[in-house]
Amino acid sequence: MRDPVTAASRGGPDPVEHDLRPARLRPLDVARVGAIGLRTRPARAVLSALGIAIGIAAMVAVVGITASSRLDLAQRLERYGTNLLTVTAGVDLKGDPAQLPAEAVDMVARVAGVEHVSATGQVKAAVYRTDRVPVGNTNGIAVLAARTDLRAAVGAALADGAWLNPATERTTAVVLGATAARYLGIGAPGPDTRVWLGGQWFTVIGVLAPVPLAAELDSAAFVGAPVAQDQLGFDGHLTTVYTRIAPGSIDEVRAKLGRTVNPSHPNEVRVERPSDALRVKAATDRTFTALLLGLGAVALLVGGVGVANTMIISVLERRGEIGWRRALGATKGQIRIQFLTEAILLSALGGAGGVLLGVAITTGYALSQGWPVTVPGWAQGVAVGATLAIGGIAGLYPAIRAARLAPTEALALP
């Protein structure tokens, strides 16, 4: 039989000393021991992870909804173009409302770079579903005298029916904007669909689809300029001139429009680009998004505090387990890794649930608004990284505290 002492004196390994070395934990072993607390206390683990999940869901949903809104805006601008300019009357030097000249459309049409131009004029009349509706219940629907080329200028599409033509613009025919049709309860145009307009019956021949770059047209009823002058008292003065510009000439034409529409008083003319308003809205949404992201970060921080609190309680409750593991040969580092892993797994559980919840919220809201659904990959990556960081930070102190417990002290505590 071989003498271990002799073997050691000859420079060979000491089998007793070799067997007492602490075993290394493989990654699978680390995950298994780290999940002990989650498996034995599932209700507490779910409630602790819920704080993380709420914060992550809020942040992912805010980013996803904002990204979906921007994608929808980009698609709309691409579809309808950014080359629409509107000209409206401002005020004169006395502060009284100014008027656009009746020949403004013809003058603008002569400007180089103008592709389409049309106009509408406000008619002092109201439109109702029937002649029994009280006079004051107008629902804010405006009656506008429109030209037959208005659709080409604003890029409007028909949802149903037909637009005004040289024949119907002289008859008691009306086309409704999308919002106006909904307020009046008009589902579809037809020869038997009529509205009470200006004290007489008008036949609804068409309904427009929403016009994103000229939203004021959605809540309007359009009649031909000739019938508006003959039967509704329209004075012929224009309210708004819509101008579609060639893409490379927008700035040049914009600078000329005021002097072209009203050469003697260009200061009484306002020239606007509707797509700019959409971009301002997008910038406002970005500011609001930053605020919501801040609130999500606060919720995430609160969730991290919850994880830290749970881990500290777990250490106090599992002192006996820690003592037995130390007595059986577990090192301080292994105890530290166990509880740190448990905290990270707990946070990862909340993070995964939060990402799924955030994606679900984004999808539901975007579909309800008719937007395309998009959740940036970077947002999901940041969410996962944030949960791991929160778990590591929240579990660091409890892990160090657990590792400092001496075996005899842990086993002696009640």
PDB file of C-alpha atoms in Angstrom, residues 14 53 166 219 385:
ATOM      1  CA  ASP A  14      -1.326  14.845  -1.677  1.00  0.00           C
ATOM      2  CA  ALA A  53     -42.056  44.302 -15.568  1.00  0.00           C
ATOM      3  CA  PRO A 166     -69.119  70.880 -64.241  1.00  0.00           C
ATOM      4  CA  SER A 219     -65.483  68.574 -41.195  1.00  0.00           C
ATOM      5  CA  GLY A 385     -29.717  45.212 -20.568  1.00  0.00           C
TER       6      GLY A 385
END
